[in-house]
Amino acid sequence: MLDAKIPQGSLSEKWTKYKGSVKLVNPANKRKLEIIVVGTGLAGSSAAASLGEMGYKVKAFCFQDSPRRAHSIAAQGGINAAKNYQNDGDSTYRLFYDTIKGGDYRAREANVHRLAEVSTNIIDQCVAQGVPFAREYGGLLSNRSFGGTQVQRTFYAAGQTGQQLLIGAYQALERQVALGTVEMFARHEMVELVIIDGKARGIIARNLVTGELERHFGHAVLLCTGGYGNVFYLSTNAMGSNVTAAWKVHRKGAYFANPCFTQIHPTCIPVSGDHQSKLTLMSESLRNDGRIWVPAKQSDNRAPNEIPEEERDYYLERRYPAFGNLVPRDVASRAAKERCDAGYGVGTSKQAVYLDYAAAIQRYGKAEESKRNLGSVSSETITALGKEVVKEKYGNLFDMYEKITGENPYEVPMRIYPAVHYTMGGLWVDYELKTTIDGLYALGEANFSDHGANRLGASALMQGLADGYFVIPYTLGNYLAEEIRTNNIPTDHPAFVEAEKNASERINKLISIKGKQTVESFHKRLGKIIWDKCGMARSAEGLKQAIEEVRALKKEFWSDVRIPGGINEMNPELDKAGRVADFIELGELMCLDALERNESCGGHFREEYQTPDGEALRDDENYMYVAAWEMKEENWQLHKESLNYEIVKPSQRSYK
Amino acid sequence: MQHYSMNLKLKVWRQRNANEQGHFETYDVENVSSEMSFLEMIDVLNEQLISKGGEPIAFDHDCREGICGMCSMVIDGRPHGPWKGTTTCQLHMRAFKDGDMITVEPFRANAFPVIKDLMVSRSAFDRIIQAGGYISVNTGNAVDGNALPIEKDKADDAFAAAACIGCGACVAACKNASAMLFVSAKVSHLALLPQGEPERKQRVVNMIAQMDKEGFGSCTNTYACEAECPKEISVLNIARLNREYLDATLSAD
Ligand SMILES: Cc1cc2nc3c(=O)[nH]c(=O)nc-3n(C[C@H](O)[C@H](O)[C@H](O)COP(=O)(O)OP(=O)(O)OC[C@H]3O[C@@H](n4cnc5c(N)ncnc54)[C@H](O)[C@@H]3O)c2cc1C
Ligand code: SF4
Ligand code: FES
């Protein structure tokens, strides 16, 4: 059994006690300690900036041309915090409870409680940095609701919350760059981890402009490299999001936890054709006001506005009256798939459902009529007023929809379908966010720790910033306090030489295959296997087939991929090839993990395990654990961390 | 929405690296669906090039939903192409018709050297932010988020300025390659908020100094920047920047 090193004491005191007794590093020693931060999304930027402020020497890496462009920038809807500004009964405990329940009782209580505790500090920090959150007329911060909760605790900046939070963290980071505490390496990709005497001591990074391999030493290494949703090829992740850094450390001994826990988001713009390169999310916040429906008749080809009210099936409101359109993501996605599979889907592909704003426009229009004391106005005016309100709240999302589809969502309901969005699984970490390799930490979406089998909306931004601003500054000190006598290790140390050699051999091997098929074509094929057999619904039989197919694909890739261009130049195809090669290996592990977990929970839905009305059927007796996989040669060994619920009593999740 | 298919000619800037001379090459792309995005059309072309043993066109992109600011092409003479308030990655092929010839070039400015083909370096923008585009508040130093109410109008204006994605289209659009719109967006965002007040003066002075040092030109007052900005950042921000700068330099003496 794996030990997560959870501090003793009652749940609500663990973090306070930990902070009170953790080892500290004095300022003079901090200046001598070097930390490598790979990734500058919310988790990485906030960590690098905070550690720089504390006086450590930080080196930060990202593959984009600037830290401000990390995938976090694309987050739309919002960030949760238990501020209870709305006085609607929110509290640290309730945020903690909602997250554990939302995760279908597969997350670690102690981590989640800490997350809920620091959530309020995040909002304060961001406001102080100048993050322009939405405000009410009284000048105070505004909140909205998100799925899986009955309180309003989500802070937002129109549909650009991730952008504004990341710009805040990025500016803090750039301030440290100016002060000389952080050195930034953009357009660099980590391709190897360096381990010396059992401890992470550096990385090999590839300069993506020149193709050169560089050696970088650090007393500790932090991976903040995001999630692996692009294993599915089509996802809402940015094109460059990858598993490479996490996979390299996995190959060197870091355990990979719950890889099959992936999140399929219910509201995305449907696939339009084979040319599709990525999918676009329509924020969950749209479910606040939008109503989801399909025609009550199968294969109804009428235009949506011609289908009368009584011939529509608002299936979420029907099946889940208590939460309605705001059920958690896994539930909403499966319900959409169920309707489409049963023949009620809409649009040309029939793989879509409607998200309708007509009712919300009327409701807001009427509210404005009375708010502005207009007396009784025409129905056109009400509609116009309502559209104005909807525009203010969701305008950029509506624009985005129109740009992609060419349809005006103020006039016709949007068509949406579930798409891959987030990965709950990731590198296994203990309470201190340390992986199974000493000195190697994982933060943000790259780790597995807080969301169990399903993440609630607006909780990833919270977790990334919690890890970076408020957790790692304490827990890393506990490790580094023991490292003050370790001098910088010169990068001509044999371990660096060896790691660089490995990286270089692999790159050479890839480019010299000179086969016939493009990297992209392999990625597409991998994505199709994983989506069909390890996506929204899984079965033992399908997973076994998928494993065989992925293995065969791997062989084919390594004998027939064609990579144009050279090594010592900017070569995006080569970068992509390395990432796809890692995704293929991860794909196999995901299927293995899904096959091993003979239950349904959260985003992991095994067709064999469901209740009579089609809900996920957990098996707490046998599967209440984190599956942490260790790579051995080219195979995997399973380790388990058992989950002990001291406070929350697991029950069947009900949103009815 | 009626979908259609088209055949196109693409005239694309090719340049091996910063040191070599670039040139245009022309390609045929067939059966392009009006439902594709512009970058998906380039993907199709690249797949063809690779299959035929050629080298794909290098270009920057990541989010493909108009928010990361990474994509950066000049399409038929316009940064981010023909649609207003739209990044290259959001531009869809229904903007074009069968038989069109489309010219694609990198953003051009001395301060944005070409890396390869359509890719340029915009790290000058990061250095401008380093010069002062932040509020100095260490982690843990903050008061309660609601301690300081901010008028909704001001908060909204700050948000509108903060919507800048740092893409550099404003620079590419300007005949002087001025970065005023970008700098003014950041200065406005922070100057409008009470949290930004303490560093207000030194911020604007330092950011302008860095902007000049990077080799961006001066403002031409032709507002090409606003017209091409995918986030429709208003030139009113430039007026505010000028006022802020004047205030700061006058009172500094
Ligand atoms: C469209 C969309 C909308 C979302 N909306 C919300 C929302 O409203 N609320 C919410 O809470 N969550 C949301 N999420 C989820 C959330 O945005 C992410 O989970 C979160 O931002 C991840 O942050 P991160 O810092 O862990 O990683 P990322 O932001 O993905 O950053 C990863 C970093 O690692 C770097 N990197 C990766 N690999 C390497 C390598 N090998 N070498 C060097 N650098 C590397 C990258 O350059 C990047 O800097 C959304 C996600 C998507 C896709
Ligand atoms: S001001 Fe507009 S054009 Fe200029 S960098 Fe910002 S978003 Fe791009
Ligand atoms: S690729 Fe992100 S804005 Fe275009």
PDB file of C-alpha atoms in Angstrom, chain A residues 50 53 63-69 73-74 76 83 85 124-125 127-130 132 135-141 157-158 160 163-164 167 170-171 174-178 187 209 236 238-241 272 275-281 392 400 402-406 469-470 518 520-521 562 564-565 569-570 572-573, chain B residues 1 16 33 35-36 40 43 47 50-56 58 60-65 67-70 83 85-86 90 92 94 115-116 119-120 122 125-126 129-130 133-146 148-150 152 155-156 158-159 162-167 182 186 189-190 193 195:
ATOM      1  CA  SER A  50       5.902  32.620  -5.384  1.00  0.00           C
ATOM      2  CA  GLU A  53       9.464  36.011  -4.268  1.00  0.00           C
ATOM      3  CA  PHE A  63       7.045  25.155 -24.958  1.00  0.00           C
ATOM      4  CA  GLN A  64       5.031  28.158 -26.157  1.00  0.00           C
ATOM      5  CA  ASP A  65       6.733  31.410 -27.115  1.00  0.00           C
ATOM      6  CA  SER A  66       5.653  33.062 -23.888  1.00  0.00           C
ATOM      7  CA  PRO A  67       4.494  31.861 -20.477  1.00  0.00           C
ATOM      8  CA  ARG A  68       1.295  33.838 -20.985  1.00  0.00           C
ATOM      9  CA  ARG A  69       0.083  31.403 -23.639  1.00  0.00           C
ATOM     10  CA  ILE A  73      -5.452  30.815 -20.765  1.00  0.00           C
ATOM     11  CA  ALA A  74      -8.405  29.101 -22.438  1.00  0.00           C
ATOM     12  CA  GLN A  76     -13.670  30.166 -19.601  1.00  0.00           C
ATOM     13  CA  LYS A  83     -16.073  32.881   0.306  1.00  0.00           C
ATOM     14  CA  TYR A  85     -20.115  36.304  -0.221  1.00  0.00           C
ATOM     15  CA  ASP A 124      -7.758  37.713  -2.455  1.00  0.00           C
ATOM     16  CA  GLN A 125      -4.394  37.235  -4.123  1.00  0.00           C
ATOM     17  CA  VAL A 127      -7.800  40.676  -6.794  1.00  0.00           C
ATOM     18  CA  ALA A 128      -4.651  42.243  -5.357  1.00  0.00           C
ATOM     19  CA  GLN A 129      -2.796  41.466  -8.597  1.00  0.00           C
ATOM     20  CA  GLY A 130      -5.425  43.323 -10.571  1.00  0.00           C
ATOM     21  CA  PRO A 132     -10.599  42.111 -13.202  1.00  0.00           C
ATOM     22  CA  ARG A 135     -18.466  42.910 -10.139  1.00  0.00           C
ATOM     23  CA  GLU A 136     -21.934  43.983  -9.108  1.00  0.00           C
ATOM     24  CA  TYR A 137     -23.149  47.578  -9.243  1.00  0.00           C
ATOM     25  CA  GLY A 138     -22.189  48.003  -5.599  1.00  0.00           C
ATOM     26  CA  GLY A 139     -18.586  47.344  -6.574  1.00  0.00           C
ATOM     27  CA  LEU A 140     -18.357  43.952  -4.906  1.00  0.00           C
ATOM     28  CA  LEU A 141     -17.377  40.685  -6.522  1.00  0.00           C
ATOM     29  CA  ALA A 157     -14.273  37.388 -15.591  1.00  0.00           C
ATOM     30  CA  ALA A 158     -16.894  37.116 -18.357  1.00  0.00           C
ATOM     31  CA  GLN A 160     -12.257  34.660 -19.937  1.00  0.00           C
ATOM     32  CA  GLN A 163      -7.034  34.259 -19.276  1.00  0.00           C
ATOM     33  CA  GLN A 164      -7.346  36.839 -16.535  1.00  0.00           C
ATOM     34  CA  ILE A 167      -2.243  37.021 -16.919  1.00  0.00           C
ATOM     35  CA  TYR A 170       2.211  35.683 -15.618  1.00  0.00           C
ATOM     36  CA  GLN A 171       2.702  39.278 -14.559  1.00  0.00           C
ATOM     37  CA  GLU A 174       7.590  38.464 -15.226  1.00  0.00           C
ATOM     38  CA  ARG A 175       8.124  40.713 -12.236  1.00  0.00           C
ATOM     39  CA  GLN A 176      10.392  38.039 -10.769  1.00  0.00           C
ATOM     40  CA  VAL A 177      12.159  37.668 -14.109  1.00  0.00           C
ATOM     41  CA  ALA A 178      12.887  41.396 -13.970  1.00  0.00           C
ATOM     42  CA  ARG A 187      10.123  27.569 -26.580  1.00  0.00           C
ATOM     43  CA  VAL A 209      14.162  27.031 -32.050  1.00  0.00           C
ATOM     44  CA  THR A 236     -10.768  20.925 -25.977  1.00  0.00           C
ATOM     45  CA  ALA A 238      -4.676  23.380 -26.780  1.00  0.00           C
ATOM     46  CA  MET A 239      -2.905  21.727 -29.699  1.00  0.00           C
ATOM     47  CA  GLY A 240       0.420  21.465 -27.903  1.00  0.00           C
ATOM     48  CA  SER A 241      -0.881  20.049 -24.611  1.00  0.00           C
ATOM     49  CA  SER A 272     -18.060  19.095 -38.267  1.00  0.00           C
ATOM     50  CA  HIS A 275     -10.636  17.940 -41.053  1.00  0.00           C
ATOM     51  CA  GLN A 276     -11.451  18.731 -37.404  1.00  0.00           C
ATOM     52  CA  SER A 277      -8.237  19.479 -35.494  1.00  0.00           C
ATOM     53  CA  LYS A 278      -9.644  20.299 -32.074  1.00  0.00           C
ATOM     54  CA  LEU A 279     -12.922  20.853 -30.309  1.00  0.00           C
ATOM     55  CA  THR A 280     -14.210  23.994 -28.714  1.00  0.00           C
ATOM     56  CA  LEU A 281     -15.814  24.095 -25.334  1.00  0.00           C
ATOM     57  CA  GLU A 392     -23.011  40.865 -21.127  1.00  0.00           C
ATOM     58  CA  MET A 400     -17.163  32.108 -30.559  1.00  0.00           C
ATOM     59  CA  GLU A 402     -21.110  31.948 -34.257  1.00  0.00           C
ATOM     60  CA  LYS A 403     -17.584  32.191 -35.677  1.00  0.00           C
ATOM     61  CA  ILE A 404     -17.216  28.443 -35.726  1.00  0.00           C
ATOM     62  CA  THR A 405     -20.657  27.358 -36.850  1.00  0.00           C
ATOM     63  CA  GLY A 406     -21.912  30.387 -38.742  1.00  0.00           C
ATOM     64  CA  TYR A 469       0.573  29.893  -4.622  1.00  0.00           C
ATOM     65  CA  PHE A 470      -0.270  28.266  -1.321  1.00  0.00           C
ATOM     66  CA  THR A 518       2.504  11.324 -41.104  1.00  0.00           C
ATOM     67  CA  GLU A 520      -0.850  13.434 -37.574  1.00  0.00           C
ATOM     68  CA  SER A 521      -2.329  10.308 -39.121  1.00  0.00           C
ATOM     69  CA  ARG A 562       7.644  10.084 -41.601  1.00  0.00           C
ATOM     70  CA  PRO A 564      10.379  15.809 -42.456  1.00  0.00           C
ATOM     71  CA  GLY A 565      13.152  18.299 -41.728  1.00  0.00           C
ATOM     72  CA  GLU A 569      16.325  23.500 -36.467  1.00  0.00           C
ATOM     73  CA  MET A 570      12.812  24.533 -35.633  1.00  0.00           C
ATOM     74  CA  PRO A 572       7.282  21.232 -35.228  1.00  0.00           C
ATOM     75  CA  GLU A 573       6.710  17.811 -36.812  1.00  0.00           C
TER      76      GLU A 573
ATOM     77  CA  MET B   1     -25.838  27.559 -43.213  1.00  0.00           C
ATOM     78  CA  ARG B  16      14.276  28.614 -43.327  1.00  0.00           C
ATOM     79  CA  SER B  33     -14.613  22.632 -46.999  1.00  0.00           C
ATOM     80  CA  GLU B  35     -16.578  24.418 -42.528  1.00  0.00           C
ATOM     81  CA  MET B  36     -12.814  24.219 -41.960  1.00  0.00           C
ATOM     82  CA  GLU B  40      -7.220  23.368 -40.588  1.00  0.00           C
ATOM     83  CA  ASP B  43      -3.032  21.457 -41.822  1.00  0.00           C
ATOM     84  CA  GLU B  47      -0.151  16.848 -44.727  1.00  0.00           C
ATOM     85  CA  ILE B  50       4.808  15.932 -46.028  1.00  0.00           C
ATOM     86  CA  SER B  51       3.346  13.059 -48.036  1.00  0.00           C
ATOM     87  CA  LYS B  52       5.077  14.363 -51.126  1.00  0.00           C
ATOM     88  CA  GLY B  53       8.392  14.548 -49.317  1.00  0.00           C
ATOM     89  CA  GLY B  54       8.330  18.309 -48.825  1.00  0.00           C
ATOM     90  CA  GLU B  55       8.581  20.383 -45.690  1.00  0.00           C
ATOM     91  CA  PRO B  56       5.458  21.641 -43.971  1.00  0.00           C
ATOM     92  CA  ALA B  58       5.849  26.321 -39.860  1.00  0.00           C
ATOM     93  CA  ASP B  60       2.530  29.364 -34.438  1.00  0.00           C
ATOM     94  CA  HIS B  61      -0.747  28.228 -32.930  1.00  0.00           C
ATOM     95  CA  ASP B  62      -1.944  26.544 -29.767  1.00  0.00           C
ATOM     96  CA  CYS B  63      -5.418  27.144 -28.366  1.00  0.00           C
ATOM     97  CA  ARG B  64      -7.150  27.478 -31.741  1.00  0.00           C
ATOM     98  CA  GLU B  65      -9.959  29.334 -30.080  1.00  0.00           C
ATOM     99  CA  ILE B  67      -7.435  33.364 -26.675  1.00  0.00           C
ATOM    100  CA  CYS B  68      -3.776  32.345 -26.355  1.00  0.00           C
ATOM    101  CA  GLY B  69      -2.494  34.906 -28.850  1.00  0.00           C
ATOM    102  CA  MET B  70      -0.104  32.448 -30.439  1.00  0.00           C
ATOM    103  CA  TRP B  83     -12.887  39.013 -40.326  1.00  0.00           C
ATOM    104  CA  GLY B  85     -12.419  40.956 -34.161  1.00  0.00           C
ATOM    105  CA  THR B  86     -11.175  37.507 -35.090  1.00  0.00           C
ATOM    106  CA  GLN B  90     -10.984  31.473 -35.575  1.00  0.00           C
ATOM    107  CA  HIS B  92     -13.193  29.944 -41.111  1.00  0.00           C
ATOM    108  CA  ARG B  94     -16.507  30.310 -45.493  1.00  0.00           C
ATOM    109  CA  ILE B 115      12.037  32.354 -36.680  1.00  0.00           C
ATOM    110  CA  LYS B 116      10.843  30.193 -39.553  1.00  0.00           C
ATOM    111  CA  MET B 119       6.643  32.103 -37.069  1.00  0.00           C
ATOM    112  CA  VAL B 120       8.055  35.198 -35.425  1.00  0.00           C
ATOM    113  CA  ARG B 122       7.386  38.278 -29.879  1.00  0.00           C
ATOM    114  CA  PHE B 125       6.287  41.945 -25.444  1.00  0.00           C
ATOM    115  CA  ASP B 126       7.367  39.892 -22.443  1.00  0.00           C
ATOM    116  CA  ILE B 129       5.692  43.530 -19.223  1.00  0.00           C
ATOM    117  CA  GLN B 130       8.855  42.881 -17.194  1.00  0.00           C
ATOM    118  CA  GLY B 133       3.255  45.537 -16.443  1.00  0.00           C
ATOM    119  CA  TYR B 134       2.285  44.165 -13.045  1.00  0.00           C
ATOM    120  CA  ILE B 135       1.208  45.061  -9.542  1.00  0.00           C
ATOM    121  CA  SER B 136       3.884  44.336  -6.960  1.00  0.00           C
ATOM    122  CA  VAL B 137       2.155  42.092  -4.489  1.00  0.00           C
ATOM    123  CA  ASN B 138       3.863  38.997  -3.175  1.00  0.00           C
ATOM    124  CA  THR B 139       1.871  35.863  -2.560  1.00  0.00           C
ATOM    125  CA  GLY B 140       0.187  36.029   0.811  1.00  0.00           C
ATOM    126  CA  ASN B 141       0.148  39.827   1.020  1.00  0.00           C
ATOM    127  CA  ALA B 142      -3.428  40.340  -0.051  1.00  0.00           C
ATOM    128  CA  VAL B 143      -6.404  41.708   1.869  1.00  0.00           C
ATOM    129  CA  ASP B 144      -9.905  40.292   1.487  1.00  0.00           C
ATOM    130  CA  GLY B 145     -11.126  40.413  -2.097  1.00  0.00           C
ATOM    131  CA  ASN B 146     -14.147  42.499  -1.156  1.00  0.00           C
ATOM    132  CA  LEU B 148     -11.994  47.422  -1.690  1.00  0.00           C
ATOM    133  CA  PRO B 149     -15.166  47.816  -3.789  1.00  0.00           C
ATOM    134  CA  ILE B 150     -14.492  48.921  -7.368  1.00  0.00           C
ATOM    135  CA  LYS B 152     -18.574  48.449 -11.919  1.00  0.00           C
ATOM    136  CA  ALA B 155     -13.941  47.311 -13.386  1.00  0.00           C
ATOM    137  CA  ASP B 156     -15.590  46.735 -16.768  1.00  0.00           C
ATOM    138  CA  ALA B 158     -10.228  47.514 -16.863  1.00  0.00           C
ATOM    139  CA  PHE B 159     -11.521  44.156 -18.008  1.00  0.00           C
ATOM    140  CA  ALA B 162      -7.171  43.335 -20.015  1.00  0.00           C
ATOM    141  CA  ALA B 163      -8.763  41.310 -22.813  1.00  0.00           C
ATOM    142  CA  CYS B 164      -5.628  41.895 -24.935  1.00  0.00           C
ATOM    143  CA  ILE B 165      -4.107  38.553 -25.911  1.00  0.00           C
ATOM    144  CA  GLY B 166      -0.633  39.888 -26.659  1.00  0.00           C
ATOM    145  CA  CYS B 167      -0.747  38.654 -30.245  1.00  0.00           C
ATOM    146  CA  PHE B 182      -0.580  46.672 -26.672  1.00  0.00           C
ATOM    147  CA  LYS B 186      -1.821  46.991 -20.122  1.00  0.00           C
ATOM    148  CA  HIS B 189      -5.947  47.801 -17.238  1.00  0.00           C
ATOM    149  CA  LEU B 190      -3.741  48.492 -14.237  1.00  0.00           C
ATOM    150  CA  LEU B 193      -7.840  49.717 -10.714  1.00  0.00           C
ATOM    151  CA  GLN B 195      -4.648  48.213  -6.721  1.00  0.00           C
TER     152      GLN B 195
END
